[in-house]
Coordinates of C-alpha atoms in Angstrom, one line a residue:
X1 CA 84.6 171.6 241.9
X2 CA 85.1 174.5 244.2
X3 CA 83.5 172.4 247.2
X4 CA 86.2 170.0 246.4
X5 CA 89.0 172.2 246.4
X6 CA 87.7 173.7 249.5
X7 CA 87.8 170.4 251.2
X8 CA 91.3 169.3 249.8
X9 CA 92.8 172.7 251.0
X10 CA 91.2 171.8 254.5
X11 CA 92.8 168.4 254.7
X12 CA 96.2 169.9 253.8
X13 CA 95.7 172.4 256.4
X14 CA 95.1 169.9 259.0
X15 CA 98.1 167.7 258.1
X16 CA 100.2 170.6 258.4
X17 CA 98.6 172.0 261.6
X18 CA 99.1 168.7 263.4
X19 CA 102.7 168.9 262.3
X20 CA 102.9 172.5 263.6
X21 CA 101.2 171.5 266.9
X22 CA 104.0 169.3 267.7
X23 CA 106.5 171.9 267.0
X24 CA 104.6 174.5 268.7
X25 CA 105.4 172.5 271.8
X26 CA 109.1 173.3 271.5
X27 CA 110.8 176.7 272.2
X28 CA 111.3 178.5 269.1
X29 CA 115.1 179.5 268.6
X30 CA 115.6 182.8 266.9
X31 CA 118.4 183.7 264.4
X32 CA 119.5 186.3 266.9
X33 CA 119.8 184.0 269.7
X34 CA 121.6 181.3 267.7
X35 CA 124.1 183.9 266.7
X36 CA 124.6 185.4 270.3
X37 CA 125.1 181.7 271.6
X38 CA 127.7 181.1 268.7
X39 CA 129.4 184.3 269.6
X40 CA 129.9 183.3 273.4
X41 CA 130.7 179.7 272.8
X42 CA 132.1 179.0 269.3
X43 CA 135.4 177.1 269.3
X44 CA 137.1 178.8 266.5
X45 CA 136.1 182.2 267.9
X46 CA 137.6 181.0 271.3
X47 CA 140.7 179.9 269.8
X48 CA 141.2 183.3 267.8
X49 CA 140.4 185.3 271.1
X50 CA 142.9 183.0 272.9
X51 CA 145.6 183.8 270.2
X52 CA 144.9 187.6 270.5
X53 CA 145.1 187.7 274.3
X54 CA 148.7 186.2 274.0
X55 CA 149.6 189.2 271.6
X56 CA 148.0 191.8 273.5
X57 CA 150.0 190.3 276.6
X58 CA 153.2 190.9 275.1
X59 CA 152.3 194.3 274.2
X60 CA 151.4 195.2 277.5
X61 CA 155.0 194.7 278.5
X62 CA 156.5 196.3 275.3
X63 CA 157.4 199.9 276.8
X64 CA 159.7 197.8 279.3
X65 CA 162.1 197.4 276.4
X66 CA 163.1 200.8 277.1
X67 CA 163.7 200.3 280.9
X68 CA 167.2 199.2 282.1
X69 CA 167.9 195.5 283.5
X70 CA 168.5 194.9 286.9
X71 CA 170.0 191.5 288.2
X72 CA 171.4 190.5 291.4
X73 CA 173.4 187.4 292.6
X74 CA 174.4 186.4 295.8
X75 CA 176.1 183.5 297.4
X76 CA 178.0 182.2 300.6
X77 CA 180.4 179.4 301.1
X78 CA 182.1 177.6 304.1
X79 CA 185.6 176.3 304.2
X80 CA 187.7 174.3 306.7
X81 CA 191.5 174.4 306.3
X82 CA 193.8 171.7 307.6
X83 CA 197.2 172.6 306.7
X84 CA 200.5 171.1 307.9
X85 CA 203.7 172.6 306.8
X86 CA 207.6 171.8 307.4
X87 CA 210.2 174.0 306.7
X88 CA 213.8 173.6 305.4
X89 CA 215.2 174.9 308.8
X90 CA 213.3 172.3 310.7
X91 CA 210.4 174.6 311.6
X92 CA 207.0 173.0 311.5
X93 CA 203.5 174.7 311.4
X94 CA 200.2 173.2 312.0
X95 CA 197.1 175.3 311.1
X96 CA 194.4 172.8 311.2
X97 CA 190.9 173.5 312.2
X98 CA 190.6 176.9 310.9
X99 CA 187.2 177.5 309.6
X100 CA 186.0 180.4 307.5
X101 CA 182.9 181.6 305.8
X102 CA 182.9 183.8 302.6
X103 CA 179.7 185.9 301.7
X104 CA 179.5 187.7 298.1
X105 CA 176.8 189.6 296.6
X106 CA 176.5 191.9 293.3
X107 CA 173.8 194.1 291.7
X108 CA 174.3 194.5 288.1
X109 CA 172.5 197.3 286.0
X110 CA 172.8 197.4 282.1
X111 CA 170.6 200.1 280.5
X112 CA 170.7 200.1 276.4
X113 CA 170.7 203.8 275.5
X114 CA 170.7 203.2 271.6
X115 CA 170.2 200.3 269.4
X116 CA 169.6 201.8 266.0
X117 CA 165.9 202.4 267.1
X118 CA 165.3 198.7 267.3
X119 CA 163.6 199.1 270.6
X120 CA 161.0 201.4 269.0
X121 CA 160.4 199.3 266.0
X122 CA 160.0 196.3 268.2
X123 CA 157.3 198.1 270.3
X124 CA 155.7 198.9 267.2
X125 CA 155.8 195.6 266.0
X126 CA 154.0 194.2 269.1
X127 CA 151.4 196.6 268.8
X128 CA 150.9 195.7 265.2
X129 CA 150.7 192.0 266.0
X130 CA 148.0 193.0 268.8
X131 CA 146.0 194.5 266.1
X132 CA 146.3 191.5 264.1
X133 CA 144.9 189.3 266.8
X134 CA 142.1 191.7 267.2
X135 CA 141.4 191.5 263.2
X136 CA 141.5 187.9 263.4
X137 CA 138.8 187.8 265.9
X138 CA 136.7 190.1 264.1
X139 CA 137.1 188.0 260.8
X140 CA 136.3 184.7 262.6
X141 CA 133.2 186.4 264.2
X142 CA 132.0 187.5 260.6
X143 CA 132.8 183.9 259.3
X144 CA 131.2 182.2 262.2
X145 CA 128.0 184.6 261.8
X146 CA 127.6 183.8 258.2
X147 CA 128.1 180.1 258.8
X148 CA 125.3 180.2 261.5
X149 CA 123.0 182.0 259.3
X150 CA 123.5 179.5 256.7
X151 CA 123.0 176.5 259.2
X152 CA 119.9 178.0 260.8
X153 CA 118.0 178.9 257.6
X154 CA 119.1 175.3 256.4
X155 CA 116.8 174.1 259.1
X156 CA 114.2 176.5 258.0
X157 CA 114.4 175.2 254.5
X158 CA 114.2 172.0 255.6
X159 CA 111.5 172.4 257.7
X160 CA 109.4 174.0 254.7
X161 CA 110.3 171.0 252.8
X162 CA 108.8 168.9 255.4
X163 CA 105.3 171.1 255.2
X164 CA 105.6 170.4 251.4
X165 CA 106.0 166.8 251.8
X166 CA 102.8 166.8 254.2
X167 CA 101.0 168.3 251.3
X168 CA 102.0 165.6 249.1
X169 CA 101.0 163.0 251.5
X170 CA 97.6 164.6 251.6
X171 CA 97.4 164.7 247.8
X172 CA 98.5 160.6 247.7
X173 CA 95.9 159.9 250.3
X174 CA 93.4 161.6 248.4
X175 CA 94.5 159.6 245.4
X176 CA 94.2 156.5 247.3
X177 CA 90.4 157.2 248.2
X178 CA 89.4 158.2 244.8
X179 CA 91.4 155.1 243.3
X180 CA 89.6 152.7 245.8
X181 CA 86.3 154.2 245.0
X182 CA 86.6 153.5 241.4
X183 CA 88.0 150.1 241.8
X184 CA 85.1 149.0 244.2
X185 CA 82.4 150.3 241.8
X186 CA 84.2 148.8 238.7
X187 CA 85.2 152.2 237.2
X188 CA 88.9 151.7 237.5
X189 CA 91.4 148.9 237.5
X190 CA 93.2 147.6 240.6
X191 CA 96.5 148.7 239.4
X192 CA 95.5 152.3 239.9
X193 CA 94.8 151.7 243.5
X194 CA 97.9 149.7 244.0
X195 CA 100.0 152.3 242.5
X196 CA 98.4 155.3 244.6
X197 CA 99.1 153.1 247.7
X198 CA 102.7 152.5 246.6
X199 CA 103.1 156.3 245.9
X200 CA 101.5 157.2 249.4
X201 CA 104.1 155.0 251.2
X202 CA 107.1 156.5 249.2
X203 CA 105.7 160.1 250.3
X204 CA 105.4 158.9 253.9
X205 CA 109.0 157.4 253.8
X206 CA 110.3 160.6 252.4
X207 CA 108.3 162.5 255.2
X208 CA 110.0 160.4 257.8
X209 CA 113.5 161.0 256.1
X210 CA 112.9 164.6 256.1
X211 CA 112.2 164.6 260.0
X212 CA 115.6 163.1 260.2
X213 CA 117.4 165.5 258.2
X214 CA 115.9 168.2 260.1
X215 CA 117.3 166.7 263.4
X216 CA 120.8 166.3 261.5
X217 CA 120.7 169.9 260.6
X218 CA 120.0 171.0 264.1
X219 CA 122.9 168.9 265.6
X220 CA 125.0 170.8 262.8
X221 CA 123.9 174.2 264.4
X222 CA 124.5 173.0 267.6
X223 CA 128.1 172.3 266.9
X224 CA 128.5 175.8 265.5
X225 CA 126.9 177.0 268.8
X226 CA 129.1 174.8 270.7
X227 CA 126.1 173.3 272.6
X228 CA 125.5 169.4 272.9
X229 CA 124.4 168.0 269.7
X230 CA 121.5 166.0 271.1
X231 CA 119.8 169.3 272.4
X232 CA 117.7 169.5 269.4
X233 CA 114.4 170.1 271.1
X234 CA 113.8 173.5 269.7
X235 CA 112.0 174.9 266.8
X236 CA 113.1 177.6 264.3
X237 CA 111.0 180.4 262.4
X238 CA 108.8 179.6 259.5
X239 CA 110.2 181.8 256.9
X240 CA 113.2 183.3 255.5
X241 CA 113.5 187.0 255.4
X242 CA 115.2 188.5 252.4
X243 CA 116.8 191.8 251.4
X244 CA 116.3 192.6 247.7
X245 CA 117.5 196.0 247.9
X246 CA 121.4 195.3 247.8
X247 CA 123.3 197.0 245.3
X248 CA 126.9 196.2 243.9
X249 CA 128.2 199.6 243.9
X250 CA 127.4 200.2 247.4
X251 CA 128.8 197.0 248.3
X252 CA 132.0 197.7 246.5
X253 CA 132.3 201.3 248.0
X254 CA 134.1 200.7 251.0
X255 CA 135.2 196.7 250.5
X256 CA 138.9 197.6 251.1
X257 CA 137.9 199.3 254.5
X258 CA 135.6 196.8 255.8
X259 CA 136.6 193.4 254.5
X260 CA 138.4 191.7 257.4
X261 CA 140.6 189.3 255.0
X262 CA 142.0 192.4 253.4
X263 CA 142.7 194.3 256.4
X264 CA 144.2 191.4 258.0
X265 CA 146.9 191.1 255.0
X266 CA 147.2 194.9 255.3
X267 CA 148.2 194.3 259.0
X268 CA 150.7 191.5 258.0
X269 CA 152.2 193.9 255.5
X270 CA 152.7 196.5 258.4
X271 CA 154.2 193.8 260.6
X272 CA 156.9 192.9 257.9
X273 CA 157.6 196.8 257.3
X274 CA 158.5 196.9 261.0
X275 CA 160.5 193.5 260.9
X276 CA 162.9 195.3 258.3
X277 CA 163.3 198.1 260.7
X278 CA 164.2 195.6 263.4
X279 CA 166.6 193.9 261.1
X280 CA 168.3 197.0 259.9
X281 CA 169.0 198.2 263.6
X282 CA 171.7 195.6 263.8
X283 CA 173.8 197.8 261.5
X284 CA 174.3 200.3 264.1
X285 CA 176.4 200.2 267.2
X286 CA 174.8 199.6 270.7
X287 CA 175.3 202.1 273.6
X288 CA 174.6 200.9 276.8
X289 CA 175.2 202.3 280.4
X290 CA 176.7 199.8 283.1
X291 CA 176.8 199.7 286.6
X292 CA 177.6 197.2 289.4
X293 CA 178.0 197.0 293.1
X294 CA 179.9 194.2 294.4
X295 CA 180.3 193.1 298.1
X296 CA 182.4 190.3 299.4
X297 CA 183.1 189.6 303.2
X298 CA 185.4 186.8 304.7
X299 CA 185.6 185.5 308.1
X300 CA 187.6 182.7 309.9
X301 CA 188.1 181.8 313.3
X302 CA 191.9 182.0 313.2
X303 CA 194.5 183.4 310.9
X304 CA 196.6 181.2 309.1
X305 CA 199.7 183.5 309.7
X306 CA 200.6 186.8 310.9
X307 CA 199.9 188.5 307.7
X308 CA 196.4 186.9 307.1
X309 CA 193.3 188.5 308.5
X310 CA 190.7 186.9 310.3
X311 CA 188.2 189.5 308.9
X312 CA 187.7 191.0 305.5
X313 CA 185.3 193.0 303.6
X314 CA 185.0 194.8 300.3
X315 CA 182.4 196.9 298.8
X316 CA 182.9 198.2 295.2
X317 CA 180.7 200.5 292.9
X318 CA 181.4 201.0 289.5
X319 CA 179.8 202.4 286.4
X320 CA 180.5 203.5 283.0
X321 CA 179.4 203.2 279.3
X322 CA 179.9 200.7 276.6
X323 CA 179.5 200.6 272.9
X324 CA 179.3 197.4 270.9
X325 CA 180.1 198.2 267.2
X326 CA 179.4 195.6 264.7
X327 CA 182.3 195.4 262.2
X328 CA 181.8 191.8 260.5
X329 CA 179.7 188.9 261.3
X330 CA 179.5 186.9 258.0
X331 CA 177.2 189.2 256.6
X332 CA 174.3 187.8 258.9
X333 CA 172.5 191.1 259.3
X334 CA 172.5 191.6 255.4
X335 CA 170.8 188.2 255.0
X336 CA 168.2 189.0 257.9
X337 CA 167.4 192.1 256.1
X338 CA 167.0 190.6 252.7
X339 CA 164.9 187.8 254.0
X340 CA 162.7 190.5 255.9
X341 CA 162.5 192.3 252.6
X342 CA 161.6 189.3 250.6
X343 CA 158.9 188.5 253.5
X344 CA 157.3 191.9 252.7
X345 CA 157.4 191.4 249.2
X346 CA 155.5 188.4 249.5
X347 CA 153.1 189.9 251.8
X348 CA 152.3 192.7 249.4
X349 CA 151.6 190.1 246.8
X350 CA 149.5 188.4 248.8
X351 CA 147.6 191.5 249.7
X352 CA 146.9 192.1 245.9
X353 CA 145.9 188.5 245.5
X354 CA 143.6 188.7 248.3
X355 CA 142.1 192.0 246.9
X356 CA 141.5 190.4 243.6
X357 CA 139.9 187.5 245.1
X358 CA 137.6 189.4 247.2
X359 CA 136.5 191.5 244.3
X360 CA 136.1 188.3 242.3
X361 CA 133.8 186.8 245.1
X362 CA 131.8 189.8 245.7
X363 CA 131.1 190.2 242.0
X364 CA 130.3 186.2 241.6
X365 CA 128.0 186.4 244.5
X366 CA 126.2 189.3 243.3
X367 CA 125.5 187.3 240.4
X368 CA 124.2 184.5 242.2
X369 CA 122.1 187.0 244.2
X370 CA 120.5 188.5 241.1
X371 CA 120.1 185.0 239.5
X372 CA 118.3 183.5 242.5
X373 CA 115.9 186.7 243.1
X374 CA 114.8 186.2 239.4
X375 CA 114.6 182.6 239.9
X376 CA 112.6 183.1 243.0
X377 CA 110.1 185.3 241.3
X378 CA 109.5 182.6 238.5
X379 CA 109.4 179.7 241.0
X380 CA 106.5 181.6 242.8
X381 CA 104.7 181.8 239.8
X382 CA 105.4 178.3 238.9
X383 CA 104.0 177.0 242.3
X384 CA 100.8 178.8 241.8
X385 CA 100.4 177.2 238.3
X386 CA 101.4 173.7 239.6
X387 CA 98.9 173.9 242.4
X388 CA 96.3 174.7 240.2
X389 CA 97.0 172.0 238.0
X390 CA 97.0 169.7 240.5
X391 CA 93.6 170.5 241.7
X392 CA 92.4 170.3 238.0
X393 CA 94.2 167.0 237.5
X394 CA 92.6 165.5 240.9
X395 CA 89.1 166.6 239.7
X396 CA 89.3 165.1 236.1
X397 CA 90.6 161.9 237.8
X398 CA 87.3 162.0 240.2
X399 CA 85.5 162.7 237.2
X400 CA 86.7 159.9 235.3
X401 CA 88.2 162.1 232.4
X402 CA 91.8 161.4 233.2
X403 CA 94.1 158.7 234.2
X404 CA 96.4 158.3 237.5
X405 CA 99.4 158.9 235.2
X406 CA 98.1 162.6 234.6
X407 CA 97.5 162.7 238.4
X408 CA 101.0 161.5 239.2
X409 CA 102.5 163.8 236.8
X410 CA 100.5 166.8 238.2
X411 CA 101.6 165.7 241.8
X412 CA 105.4 165.3 240.6
X413 CA 105.1 168.8 239.1
X414 CA 103.9 170.4 242.1
X415 CA 106.6 168.6 244.4
X416 CA 109.3 169.9 242.0
X417 CA 107.8 173.4 242.1
X418 CA 107.9 173.4 245.8
X419 CA 111.4 172.1 246.0
X420 CA 112.7 174.6 243.5
X421 CA 110.9 177.6 245.2
X422 CA 112.3 176.7 248.6
X423 CA 115.6 176.3 247.4
X424 CA 115.8 179.4 245.4
X425 CA 114.6 181.3 248.6
X426 CA 117.6 179.6 250.5
X427 CA 119.9 180.3 248.1
X428 CA 119.0 183.9 248.1
X429 CA 119.6 184.1 251.6
X430 CA 123.1 182.5 251.3
X431 CA 124.1 184.8 248.5
X432 CA 122.8 187.9 250.5
X433 CA 124.9 186.6 253.7
X434 CA 127.9 186.0 251.4
X435 CA 127.8 189.7 249.9
X436 CA 127.2 191.3 253.8
X437 CA 130.1 189.1 254.8
X438 CA 132.5 190.1 252.0
X439 CA 131.3 193.8 252.6
X440 CA 131.9 193.5 256.3
X441 CA 128.6 194.6 257.1
X442 CA 127.2 191.3 258.5
X443 CA 128.0 192.3 262.2
X444 CA 126.1 195.8 261.9

């Protein structure tokens, strides 16, 4: 029996090696490389960066809210006068053909000296919005990394399923050989041989389907990395590394400071507080310094009468202070302040809700993490038992002391053990990734 087991294991290794040889011709894409490409190209990250750049651009000009406003206007006009007059004493005067030009220019300065501290609130609000955009980028980066990890190791577990199917094909081929030998020698019915052929073809079909699933999974990963979906000519690693030492207490210790969803909402609360300050500033008067210089020049080729100048130029400089005092505006400012307070209350409630959701998600993810770790240990033991059972069943079938039904049941048990083990390992990795995402340590 030992010789038979050795031959069987050798045939399984040959099939897996043949499959691996084809894969070896492809370049191996590591998880770190996949994450690096995604961080550079991912569409959601690029959109978040674009939004953050808009906020940063607004903040770059925030201090100019304290600067004066200076405007200049200039204009010129031409006129052609054709005047004919006849007086009561019979005198007539014709001043047709008088041409003139008027040039005017002005420079106006307005400097707000006091507006109820609204300028300071606006500047601080723009800074808070800029920080909000940076947090949004960090949040999207963490979400993208978690998604890439899930997508990458999904390919790995599909690849492991492919190897398991290769082993099933080898077992089915061995069943065909044994059933055919028994049928040829009259020790077994033809139905056993036919059934084993049907099972072999079914396993081959599943193997082909699994190859397609792997290609589709690679296309999904390519979409996350923002590379052409058809660029699937690469391989991934063979194993899924796990961190079995995560502790719920350590994960919960700094979650409020590290979780980006909580920090984003905290920043939204800060923006709402500054909005209230902006609205309250409208209760106060606005004091401004104003100054203007006006220039005007008129020229003409002739005077219309003895008292009209042919040339006239004026330059006037004025300056002073103005105070705009709000007295009554239909309680509009009161309405705006109340709306801002309601918005802040809404944001505060949302913050408490997000904290509760994150805490629940962390607890549930850790429960999944613990369950899948325990399930993984059980499935590893089950796989060894299923392998041994498969070997025994084949040997019994070879010796004619069991039926093909017993072999098929053992084969199905082995296939199920592989599937559960691979899924348990993959789900453990997903739970681990979710814990690190919630804790904010996924980018460390």
